[in-house]
XYZ file of C-alpha atoms in Angstrom:
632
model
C 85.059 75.216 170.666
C 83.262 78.825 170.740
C 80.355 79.830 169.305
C 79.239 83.217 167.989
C 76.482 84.524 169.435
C 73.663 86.717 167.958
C 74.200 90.674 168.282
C 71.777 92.840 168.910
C 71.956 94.782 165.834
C 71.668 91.164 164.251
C 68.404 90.244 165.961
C 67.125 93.644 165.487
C 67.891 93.574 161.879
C 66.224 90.517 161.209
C 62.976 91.701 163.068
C 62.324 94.668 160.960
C 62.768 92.390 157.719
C 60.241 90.323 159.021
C 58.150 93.437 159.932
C 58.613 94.361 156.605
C 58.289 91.316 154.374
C 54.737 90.342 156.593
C 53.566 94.026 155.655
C 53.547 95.337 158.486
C 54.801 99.017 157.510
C 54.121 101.591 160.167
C 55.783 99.117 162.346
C 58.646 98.773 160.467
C 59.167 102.266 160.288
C 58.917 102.879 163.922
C 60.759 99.893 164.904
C 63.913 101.235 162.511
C 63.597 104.598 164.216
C 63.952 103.608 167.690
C 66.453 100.167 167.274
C 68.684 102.715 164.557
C 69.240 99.452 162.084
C 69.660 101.691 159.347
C 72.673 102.812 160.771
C 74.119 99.386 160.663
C 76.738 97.823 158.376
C 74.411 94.891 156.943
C 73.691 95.115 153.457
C 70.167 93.980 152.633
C 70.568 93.032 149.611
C 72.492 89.977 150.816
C 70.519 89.029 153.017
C 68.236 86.139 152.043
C 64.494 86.487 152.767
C 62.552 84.968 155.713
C 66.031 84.934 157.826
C 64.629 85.629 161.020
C 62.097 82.640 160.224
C 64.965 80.560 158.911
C 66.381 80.877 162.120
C 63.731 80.376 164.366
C 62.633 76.934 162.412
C 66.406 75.475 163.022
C 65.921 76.853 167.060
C 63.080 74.723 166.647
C 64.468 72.147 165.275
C 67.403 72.120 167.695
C 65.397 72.533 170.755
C 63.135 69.522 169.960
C 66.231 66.988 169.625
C 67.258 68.729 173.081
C 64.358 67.500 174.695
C 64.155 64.338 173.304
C 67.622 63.352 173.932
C 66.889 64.250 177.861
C 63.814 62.975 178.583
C 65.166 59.592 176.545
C 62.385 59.587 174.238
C 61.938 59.331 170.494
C 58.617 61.138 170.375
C 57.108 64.266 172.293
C 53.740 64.802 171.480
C 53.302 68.765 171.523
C 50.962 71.278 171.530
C 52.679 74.218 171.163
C 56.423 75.188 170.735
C 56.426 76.542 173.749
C 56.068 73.490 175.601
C 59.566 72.809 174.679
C 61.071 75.178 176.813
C 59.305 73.679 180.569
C 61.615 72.347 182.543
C 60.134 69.163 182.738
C 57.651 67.965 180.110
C 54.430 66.428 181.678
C 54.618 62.631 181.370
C 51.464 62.620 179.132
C 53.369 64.063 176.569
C 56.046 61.706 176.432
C 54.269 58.977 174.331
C 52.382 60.548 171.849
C 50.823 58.091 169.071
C 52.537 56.825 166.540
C 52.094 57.186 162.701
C 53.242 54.577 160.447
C 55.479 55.214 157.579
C 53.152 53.981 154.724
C 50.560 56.575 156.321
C 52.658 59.637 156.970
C 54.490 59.891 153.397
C 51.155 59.587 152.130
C 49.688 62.261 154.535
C 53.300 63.907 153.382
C 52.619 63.755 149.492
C 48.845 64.449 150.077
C 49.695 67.754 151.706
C 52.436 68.979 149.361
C 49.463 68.142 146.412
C 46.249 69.169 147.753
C 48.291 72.140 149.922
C 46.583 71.617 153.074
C 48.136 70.943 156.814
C 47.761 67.237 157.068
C 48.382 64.787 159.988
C 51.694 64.863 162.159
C 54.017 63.957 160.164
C 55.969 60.458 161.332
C 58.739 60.731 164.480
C 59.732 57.283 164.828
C 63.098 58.358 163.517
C 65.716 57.743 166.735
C 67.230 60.885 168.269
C 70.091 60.204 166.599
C 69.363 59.865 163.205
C 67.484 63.526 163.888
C 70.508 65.161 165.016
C 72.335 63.444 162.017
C 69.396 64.905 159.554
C 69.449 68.336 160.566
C 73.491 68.462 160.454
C 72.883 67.976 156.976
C 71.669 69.645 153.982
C 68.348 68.559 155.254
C 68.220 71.920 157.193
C 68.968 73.942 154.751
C 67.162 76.823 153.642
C 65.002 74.733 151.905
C 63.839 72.263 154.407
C 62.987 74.838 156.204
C 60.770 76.134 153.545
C 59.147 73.178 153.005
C 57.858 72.748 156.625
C 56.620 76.543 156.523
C 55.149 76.297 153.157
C 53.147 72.942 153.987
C 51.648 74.150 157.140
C 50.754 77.517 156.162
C 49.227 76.652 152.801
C 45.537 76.560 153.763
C 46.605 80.075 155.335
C 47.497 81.626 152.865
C 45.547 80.882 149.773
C 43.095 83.127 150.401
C 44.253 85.714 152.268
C 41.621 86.737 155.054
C 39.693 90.055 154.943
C 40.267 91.035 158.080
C 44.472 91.084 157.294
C 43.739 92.941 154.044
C 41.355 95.948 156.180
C 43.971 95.979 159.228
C 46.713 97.129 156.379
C 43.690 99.783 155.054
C 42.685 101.162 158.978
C 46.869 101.177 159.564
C 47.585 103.226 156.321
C 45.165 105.599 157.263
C 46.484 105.810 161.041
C 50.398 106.173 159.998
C 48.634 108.600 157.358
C 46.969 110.912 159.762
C 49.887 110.311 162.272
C 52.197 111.730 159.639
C 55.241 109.559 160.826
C 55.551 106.857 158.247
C 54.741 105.513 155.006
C 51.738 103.795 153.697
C 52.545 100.186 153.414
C 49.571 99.111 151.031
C 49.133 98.889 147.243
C 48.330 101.895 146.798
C 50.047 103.820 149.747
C 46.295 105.537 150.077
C 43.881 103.978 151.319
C 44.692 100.234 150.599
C 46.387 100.904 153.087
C 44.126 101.625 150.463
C 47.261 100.058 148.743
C 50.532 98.562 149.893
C 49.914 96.282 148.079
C 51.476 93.642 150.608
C 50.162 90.056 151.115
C 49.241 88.726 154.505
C 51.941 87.958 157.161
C 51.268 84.414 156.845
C 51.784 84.655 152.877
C 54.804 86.651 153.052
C 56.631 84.486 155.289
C 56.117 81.617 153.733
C 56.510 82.916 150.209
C 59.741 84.600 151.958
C 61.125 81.597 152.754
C 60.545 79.916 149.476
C 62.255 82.686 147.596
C 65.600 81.993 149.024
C 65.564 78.418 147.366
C 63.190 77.962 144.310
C 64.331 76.453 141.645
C 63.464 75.460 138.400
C 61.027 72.186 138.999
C 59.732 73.766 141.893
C 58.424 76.957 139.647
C 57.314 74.520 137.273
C 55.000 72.405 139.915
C 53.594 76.145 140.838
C 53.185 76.666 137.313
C 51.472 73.794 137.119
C 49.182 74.315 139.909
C 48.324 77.536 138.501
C 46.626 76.426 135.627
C 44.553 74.041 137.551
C 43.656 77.020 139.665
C 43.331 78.957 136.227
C 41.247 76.060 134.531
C 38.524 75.650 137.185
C 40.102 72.580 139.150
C 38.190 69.466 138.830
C 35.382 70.139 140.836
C 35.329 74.154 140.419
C 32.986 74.037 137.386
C 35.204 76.810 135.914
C 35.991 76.817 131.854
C 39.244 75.604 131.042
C 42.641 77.733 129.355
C 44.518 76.642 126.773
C 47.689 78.315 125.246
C 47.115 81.246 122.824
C 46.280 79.656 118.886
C 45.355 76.468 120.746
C 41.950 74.716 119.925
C 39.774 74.093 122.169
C 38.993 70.716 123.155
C 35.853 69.169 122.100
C 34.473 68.151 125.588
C 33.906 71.685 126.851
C 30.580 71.609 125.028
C 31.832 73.784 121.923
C 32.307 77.144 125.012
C 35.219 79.059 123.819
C 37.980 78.734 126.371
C 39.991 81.752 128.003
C 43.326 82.115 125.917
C 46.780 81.975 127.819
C 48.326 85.261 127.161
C 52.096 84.341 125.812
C 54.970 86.539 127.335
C 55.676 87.151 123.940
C 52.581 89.395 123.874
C 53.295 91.304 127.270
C 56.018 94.417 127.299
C 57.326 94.838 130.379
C 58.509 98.300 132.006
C 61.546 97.768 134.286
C 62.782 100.985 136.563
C 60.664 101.016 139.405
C 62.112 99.902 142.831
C 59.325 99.393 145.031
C 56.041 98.460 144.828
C 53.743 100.360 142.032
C 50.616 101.268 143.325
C 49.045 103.150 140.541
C 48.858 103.537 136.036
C 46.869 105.506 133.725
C 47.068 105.954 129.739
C 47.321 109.143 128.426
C 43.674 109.685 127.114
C 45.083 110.769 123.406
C 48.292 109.261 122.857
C 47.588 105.760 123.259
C 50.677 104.594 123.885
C 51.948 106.770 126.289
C 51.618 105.640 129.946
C 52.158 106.945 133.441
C 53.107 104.970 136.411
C 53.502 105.629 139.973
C 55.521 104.220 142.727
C 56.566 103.835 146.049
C 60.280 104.702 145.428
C 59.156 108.555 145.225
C 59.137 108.387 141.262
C 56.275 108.775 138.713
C 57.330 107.444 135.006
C 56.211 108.054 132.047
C 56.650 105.641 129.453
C 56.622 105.971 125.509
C 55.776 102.338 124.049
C 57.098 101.615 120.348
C 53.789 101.936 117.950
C 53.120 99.121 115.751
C 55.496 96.230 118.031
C 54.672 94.081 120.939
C 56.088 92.332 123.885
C 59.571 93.496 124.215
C 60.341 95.124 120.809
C 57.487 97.874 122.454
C 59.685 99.203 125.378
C 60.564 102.318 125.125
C 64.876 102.666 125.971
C 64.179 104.970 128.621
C 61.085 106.326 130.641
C 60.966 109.978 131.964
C 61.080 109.807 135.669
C 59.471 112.077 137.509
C 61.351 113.156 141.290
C 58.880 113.287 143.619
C 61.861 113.782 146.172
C 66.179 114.565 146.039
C 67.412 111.417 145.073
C 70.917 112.119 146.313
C 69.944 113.846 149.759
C 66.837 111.870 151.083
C 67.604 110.025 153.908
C 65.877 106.804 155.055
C 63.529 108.832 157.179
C 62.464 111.256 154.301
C 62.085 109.454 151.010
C 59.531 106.655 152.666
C 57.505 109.990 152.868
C 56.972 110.510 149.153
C 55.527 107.551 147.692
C 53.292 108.576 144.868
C 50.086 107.407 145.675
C 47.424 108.529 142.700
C 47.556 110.169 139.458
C 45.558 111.379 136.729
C 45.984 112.802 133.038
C 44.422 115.894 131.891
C 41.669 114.750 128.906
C 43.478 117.109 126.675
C 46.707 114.481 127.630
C 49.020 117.497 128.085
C 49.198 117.295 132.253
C 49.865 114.696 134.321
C 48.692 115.340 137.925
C 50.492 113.125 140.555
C 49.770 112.840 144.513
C 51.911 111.853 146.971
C 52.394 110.489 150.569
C 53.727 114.250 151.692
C 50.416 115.414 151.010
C 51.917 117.619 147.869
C 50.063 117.580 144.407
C 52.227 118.096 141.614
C 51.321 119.081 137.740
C 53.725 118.174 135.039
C 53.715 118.574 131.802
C 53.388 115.462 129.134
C 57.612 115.281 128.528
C 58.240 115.284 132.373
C 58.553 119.378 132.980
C 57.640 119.830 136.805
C 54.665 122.564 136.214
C 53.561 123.351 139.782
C 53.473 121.919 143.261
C 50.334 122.371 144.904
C 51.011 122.492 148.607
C 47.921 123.002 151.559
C 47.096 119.457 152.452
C 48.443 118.508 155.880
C 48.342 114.992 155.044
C 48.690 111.824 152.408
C 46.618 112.395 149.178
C 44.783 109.241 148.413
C 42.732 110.488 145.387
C 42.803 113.084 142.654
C 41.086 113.925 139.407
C 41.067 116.393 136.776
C 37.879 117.937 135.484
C 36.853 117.629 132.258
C 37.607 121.007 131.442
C 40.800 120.788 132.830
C 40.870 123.988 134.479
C 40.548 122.535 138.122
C 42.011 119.882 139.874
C 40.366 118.127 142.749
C 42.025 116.587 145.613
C 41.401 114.031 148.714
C 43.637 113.859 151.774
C 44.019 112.002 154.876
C 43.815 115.132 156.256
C 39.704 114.920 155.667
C 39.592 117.711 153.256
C 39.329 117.486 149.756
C 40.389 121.186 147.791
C 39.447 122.295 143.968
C 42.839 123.330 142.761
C 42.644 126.440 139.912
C 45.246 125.522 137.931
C 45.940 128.579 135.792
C 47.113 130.020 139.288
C 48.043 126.989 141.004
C 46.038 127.927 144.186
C 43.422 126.599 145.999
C 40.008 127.273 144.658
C 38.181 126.506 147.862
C 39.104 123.749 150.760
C 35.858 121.561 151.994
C 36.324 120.242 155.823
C 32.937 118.469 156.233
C 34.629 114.644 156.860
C 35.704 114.031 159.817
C 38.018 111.463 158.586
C 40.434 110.623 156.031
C 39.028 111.433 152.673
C 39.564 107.997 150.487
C 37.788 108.924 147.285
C 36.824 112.341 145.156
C 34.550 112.202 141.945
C 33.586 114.869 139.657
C 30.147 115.049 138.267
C 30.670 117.473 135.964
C 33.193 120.869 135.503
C 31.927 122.373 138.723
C 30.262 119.517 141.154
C 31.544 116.543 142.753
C 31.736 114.080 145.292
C 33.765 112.924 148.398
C 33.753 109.974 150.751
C 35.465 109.244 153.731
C 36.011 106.574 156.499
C 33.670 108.035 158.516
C 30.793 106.505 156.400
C 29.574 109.445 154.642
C 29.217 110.972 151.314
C 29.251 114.639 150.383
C 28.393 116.424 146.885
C 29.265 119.806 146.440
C 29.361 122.629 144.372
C 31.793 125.127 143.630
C 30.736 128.075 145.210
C 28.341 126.567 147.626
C 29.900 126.473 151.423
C 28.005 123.241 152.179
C 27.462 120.154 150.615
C 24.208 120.028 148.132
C 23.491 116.692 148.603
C 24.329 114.373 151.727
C 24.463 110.395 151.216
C 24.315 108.521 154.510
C 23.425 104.715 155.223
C 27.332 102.533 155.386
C 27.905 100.823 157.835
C 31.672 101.226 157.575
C 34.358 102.950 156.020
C 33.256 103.898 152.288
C 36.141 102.733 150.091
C 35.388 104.445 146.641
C 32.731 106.357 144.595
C 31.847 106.947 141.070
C 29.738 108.699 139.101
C 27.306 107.485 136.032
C 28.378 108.481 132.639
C 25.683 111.211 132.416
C 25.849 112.022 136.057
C 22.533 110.885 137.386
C 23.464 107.722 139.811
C 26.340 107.805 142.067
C 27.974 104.205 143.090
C 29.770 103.906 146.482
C 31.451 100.559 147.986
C 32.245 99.662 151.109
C 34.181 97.569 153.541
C 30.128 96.750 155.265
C 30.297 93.973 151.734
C 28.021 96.453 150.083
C 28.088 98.630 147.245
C 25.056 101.378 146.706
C 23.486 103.076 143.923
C 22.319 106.770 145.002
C 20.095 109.269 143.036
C 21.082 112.494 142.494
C 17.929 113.300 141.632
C 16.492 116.940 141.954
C 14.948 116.370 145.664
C 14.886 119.661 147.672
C 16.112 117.692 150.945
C 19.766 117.523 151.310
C 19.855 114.190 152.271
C 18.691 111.173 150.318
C 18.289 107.240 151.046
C 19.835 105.262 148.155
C 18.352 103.905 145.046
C 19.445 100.472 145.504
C 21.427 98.318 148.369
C 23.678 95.796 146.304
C 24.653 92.903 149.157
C 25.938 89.988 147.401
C 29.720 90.142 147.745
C 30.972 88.195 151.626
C 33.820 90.948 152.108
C 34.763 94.009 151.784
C 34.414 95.601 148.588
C 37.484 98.119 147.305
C 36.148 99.974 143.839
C 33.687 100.089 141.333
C 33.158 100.870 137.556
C 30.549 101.714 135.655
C 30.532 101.019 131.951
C 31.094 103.507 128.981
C 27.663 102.812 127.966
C 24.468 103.561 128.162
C 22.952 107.750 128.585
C 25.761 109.763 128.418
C 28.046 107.701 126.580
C 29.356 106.962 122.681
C 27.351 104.104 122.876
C 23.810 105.343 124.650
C 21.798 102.148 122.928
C 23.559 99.791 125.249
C 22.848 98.796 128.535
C 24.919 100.484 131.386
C 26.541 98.091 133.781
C 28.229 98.739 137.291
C 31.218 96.137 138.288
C 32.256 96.392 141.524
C 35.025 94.216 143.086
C 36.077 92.693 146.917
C 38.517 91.012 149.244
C 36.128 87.801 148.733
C 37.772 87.376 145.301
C 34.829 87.851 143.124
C 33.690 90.275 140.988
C 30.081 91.257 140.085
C 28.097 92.951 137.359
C 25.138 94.333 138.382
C 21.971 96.086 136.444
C 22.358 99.472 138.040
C 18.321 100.333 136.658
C 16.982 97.462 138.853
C 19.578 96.264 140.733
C 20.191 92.981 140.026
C 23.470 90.924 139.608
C 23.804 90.029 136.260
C 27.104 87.998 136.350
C 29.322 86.713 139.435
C 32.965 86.192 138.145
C 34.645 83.791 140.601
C 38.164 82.951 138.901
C 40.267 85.063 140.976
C 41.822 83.441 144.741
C 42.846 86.420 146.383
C 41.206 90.123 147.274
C 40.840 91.986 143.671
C 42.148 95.319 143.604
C 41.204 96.935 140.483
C 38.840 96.740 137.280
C 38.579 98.163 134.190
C 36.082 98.590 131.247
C 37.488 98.539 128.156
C 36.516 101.702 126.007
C 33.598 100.286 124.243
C 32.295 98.872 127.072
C 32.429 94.766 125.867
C 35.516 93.416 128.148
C 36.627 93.780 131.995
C 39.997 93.640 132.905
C 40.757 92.600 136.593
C 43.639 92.403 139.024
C 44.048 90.770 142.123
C 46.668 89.557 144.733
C 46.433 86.177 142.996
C 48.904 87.252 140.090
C 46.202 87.053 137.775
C 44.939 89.188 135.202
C 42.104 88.200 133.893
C 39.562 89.674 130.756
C 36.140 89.251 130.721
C 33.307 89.481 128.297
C 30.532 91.422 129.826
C 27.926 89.721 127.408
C 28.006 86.545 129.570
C 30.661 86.712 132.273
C 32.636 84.266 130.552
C 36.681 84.929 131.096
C 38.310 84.821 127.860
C 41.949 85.813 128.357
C 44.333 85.607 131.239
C 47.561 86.570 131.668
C 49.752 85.375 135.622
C 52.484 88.058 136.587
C 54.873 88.149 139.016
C 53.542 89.943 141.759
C 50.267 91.041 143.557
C 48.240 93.821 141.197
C 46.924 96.907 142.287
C 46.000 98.266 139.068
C 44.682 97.811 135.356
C 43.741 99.948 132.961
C 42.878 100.412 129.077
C 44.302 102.307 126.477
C 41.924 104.662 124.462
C 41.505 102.393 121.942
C 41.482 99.178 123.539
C 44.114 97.517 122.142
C 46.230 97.649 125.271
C 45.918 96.492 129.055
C 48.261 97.641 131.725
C 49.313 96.614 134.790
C 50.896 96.948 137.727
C 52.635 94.001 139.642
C 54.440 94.307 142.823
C 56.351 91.526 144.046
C 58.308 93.359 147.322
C 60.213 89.321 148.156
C 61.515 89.093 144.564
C 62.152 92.636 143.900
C 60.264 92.826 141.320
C 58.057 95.804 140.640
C 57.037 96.102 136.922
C 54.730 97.705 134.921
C 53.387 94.702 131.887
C 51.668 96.234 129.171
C 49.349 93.148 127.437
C 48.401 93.135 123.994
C 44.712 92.659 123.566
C 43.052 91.310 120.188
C 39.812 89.326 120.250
């Protein structure tokens, strides 16, 4: 008998689908480069998920009955895998404790419930009724995804802040590197974005896609409402199904309602992971979406349906790149990383990995292409005029863009490194931050900035402006979020108002609310929300400083919030799945809706009667847009 062995294109290709499904990008990308696997005959799309893992776990597998049978032993008590491939195995090892039955299926069914790595499970089994095991189904796909998904549980349910600012530093490396694409959420800076779990999450959850079936999505179902309900011990308000009633123990509290799928429209095109949505600010049911397959989309819902009966036939697609003639090298270049609406709603401003801004017009007509950056833009926003456009790059500029000529209105260099986030104060000022700590405000005109905001500790992640322009908020991955005062100080440079340090991790963006001074509702408090990697979100009293509501549903990092217009509800998406609506009154979560994928962005309609969202899901292949309908 002859057996195949492994080519090296094989191994090759199943290394840079591992590099890819664990998130690792810019290693992907340079790994494909240099091995040439997209040059190979293999087509991906029959390839099942976690293969190289698959593999490795039967090696495993293999190897141990290998050793067992020669050293004439039923039980090897390792450390490591490694172990396995010594020569000899030290005697001490040879005898390792044994777990009775009784106790290891319950250590078994305890871990598969409570999903953490229990004891060892029981070896007593003779050699060969292992080698007769793993001949059989027993080592199938989905064996093997049960080992991986019961000791890797605990890992992966909340992923750790450190994996989530390692994808942020890379993005911004590849970025300034210029020789691959962003792998986060958003491309930007999550890197800011790919929007891609942690290793340990993605090979597990790999693994698992290959052979879920229907009870096994119901037990996760399951589990996700106990998540969703508080748990036991969690102290969190319940959820029950939308028109339920609530039950009468929960102390007459109104529970958080279940959003139906009947209630959520999805939009399908998109082929990679969508990083970024915003409504058009006067047609309320037009939306723009952008991707990492190169495309922006605009889509037209139905008026007056929900759920499915509201999806438009067909969205305009907007090229960001040939879709005939871009190689494998090229297109990876063009994911479309930001993009903003005009307030008039007749220009859509996109910006891309290839460090190109484009305008369109509101039925998909390619306008201009604004071309000086030298790197990824990661952040751009009209003014309210809508006669200039700013922009922030990798390349540590950030430009004022006059549209009627489509050239640049004047270039600021002060960073010196990548620009993450650009704010407007009003029709001629602004502000810029960077991950070199600082904050700049300028003014058209001026050659340096007019105001200078120093005092993070790390990289500053995003910044925003108070309705009326008086208090800018900044977060950052040092777990803080500042308020600074403009103010009308003749020094440059100015220490910040307050120092908000409640959140454990880092902290990704900020709101403030549509209330208060400068506002349609200037009676009413204002509020700043800012969320982090720690998977809470907080309100805070911006006039004193205070923390007026920690909301502690979420499990993973959370990406993106969003006020709704009047200022009452916060929508919020995370890597959990979940997207969940709060009332700002009291912090209480009244609706949630789970998705299929990890979010990277919400947003409200103008009149609040809509929620989007953006799920990426890169192991499924799914990558859809869900529009929720929102009545209270």
């Amino acid at each position: 008998m002859t057996f195949r062995n492994l080519t090296s294109d094989e191994v090759n290709f199943m290394i840079f689908r591992y590099l890819q499904e664990s998130g690792f990008k810019h290693t992907a990308f340079s790994f494909a480069n240099e091995s040439g696997v997209q040059n190979c005959a293999f087509r991906g799309s029959e390839i099942p998920p976690g293969v190289l893992i698959s593999f490795i776990q039967k090696g495993v597998q293999f190897l141990e009955i290998e050793t067992r049978i020669r050293n004439k032993t039923d039980q090897v008590n390792y450390d490591t895998v490694f172990e396995m491939l010594l020569p000899e195995v030290p005697k001490e090892k040879l005898f390792a404790r044994t777990i009775p039955d009784s106790i290891a299926s319950s250590s078994t069914t305890s871990a598969s419930l409570s999903g953490t790595t229990t004891a060892t499970p029981n070896r007593s089994k003779s050699s060969a009724q292992i080698a007769s095991s793993i001949s059989s189904s027993s080592l199938s796909n989905a064996a093997t995804t049960s080992s991986l998904t019961t000791t890797t549980t605990s890992t992966t349910s909340t992923p750790s802040s450190t994996t989530t600012g390692r994808r942020k530093n890379s993005n911004a490396e590849k970025a300034s590197s210029g020789s691959a694409r962003n792998g986060s959420g958003r491309p930007s800076k999550k890197s800011k974005q790919t929007p891609t779990p942690s290793a340990a999450t993605t090979t597990a959850a790999a693994t698992a896609a290959s052979t879920r079936d229907s009870h096994v999505m119901q037990d996760e179902e399951d589990a996700v409402m106990t998540m969703a309900s508080g748990g036991a011990g969690a102290g969190g308000t319940g959820v029950v199904q939308q028109g339920a009633t609530p039950s009468s123990t929960e102390d007459h509290q109104q529970l958080p309602i279940l959003i139906d799928d009947s209630q959520v429209t999805k939009l399908k095109g998109h082929t990679h992971e969508v990083f970024i949505c915003a409504w058009n600010p006067v047609r309320s049911n037009v939306l723009a979406s952008g991707s990492g397959d190169s495309t922006a989309r605009i889509w037209e819902l139905v008026k007056n349906e929900v759920g499915a009966q509201a999806a438009p036939d067909q969205p305009i697609v907007l090229h960001h790149g040939d879709p005939v003639l871009d190689t494998f090298n090229q297109a990876t270049t063009k994911d479309v990383t930001t993009l903003d609406w005009s307030a008039d709603g007749k220009k859509l401003a996109t910006g891309s990995y290839d460090g190109k801004a484009r305008i369109w017009t509101a039925d998909g007509q390619l306008k201009a292409v604004l071309d000086q950056h030298k790197g990824p833009i990661f952040s751009l926003k009209w003014n309210k005029q809508g006669n200039y456009l700013l922009s922030g790059s990798v390349d540590n500029t950030a430009i004022v863009w006059d549209i009627e000529t489509g050239s640049v209105k004047q270039q600021f260099a002060h960073h010196t490194a990548p620009t993450l986030d650009v704010d407007w104060r009003n029709n001629t000022s602004f502000a810029t931050c960077s991950t070199d700590r600082m904050i700049y405000v300028y003014e058209l005109g001026t050659k340096d900035p007019i105001r200078t905001f120093a005092g993070h500790e790390d990289e500053v992640n995003a910044i925003r402006w108070s309705p009326n322009g008086s208090l800018l908020a900044s977060c950052s991955d040092d777990f803080t979020a500042k308020i600074w005062s403009f103010g009308s100080s003749s020094s440059s440079s100015q220490k910040c108002v307050f120092d908000l340090k409640e959140h454990t991790k880092e902290i990704y963006t900020i709101k403030w609310s549509p209330t208060g001074p400068g506002t349609d509702y200037p009676n009413r408090n204002m509020v700043l929300a800012s969320a982090s990697f720690d998977a809470t979100i907080k309100l805070w009293d911006p006039t004193v400083g205070k923390c007026l509501h920690s909301l502690t549903k979420h499990t993973d990092p959370v990406y993106s919030v969003a006020f709704s217009p009047d200022g009452k509800y916060l929508a919020s998406g995370s890597f959990d799945r979940f997207l969940h609506i709060w009332s700002v009154h009291d912090g209480k979560l009244v609706k949630t809706y789970r998705g299929t994928g990890s979010i990277f962005e919400v947003c409200w309609n103008s009149t609040g009667d809509k929620v989007a969202a953006c799920f990426s899901n890169s192991l499924t292949e799914e990558f859809n847009v869900c529009v929720l309908d929102f009545h209270m």
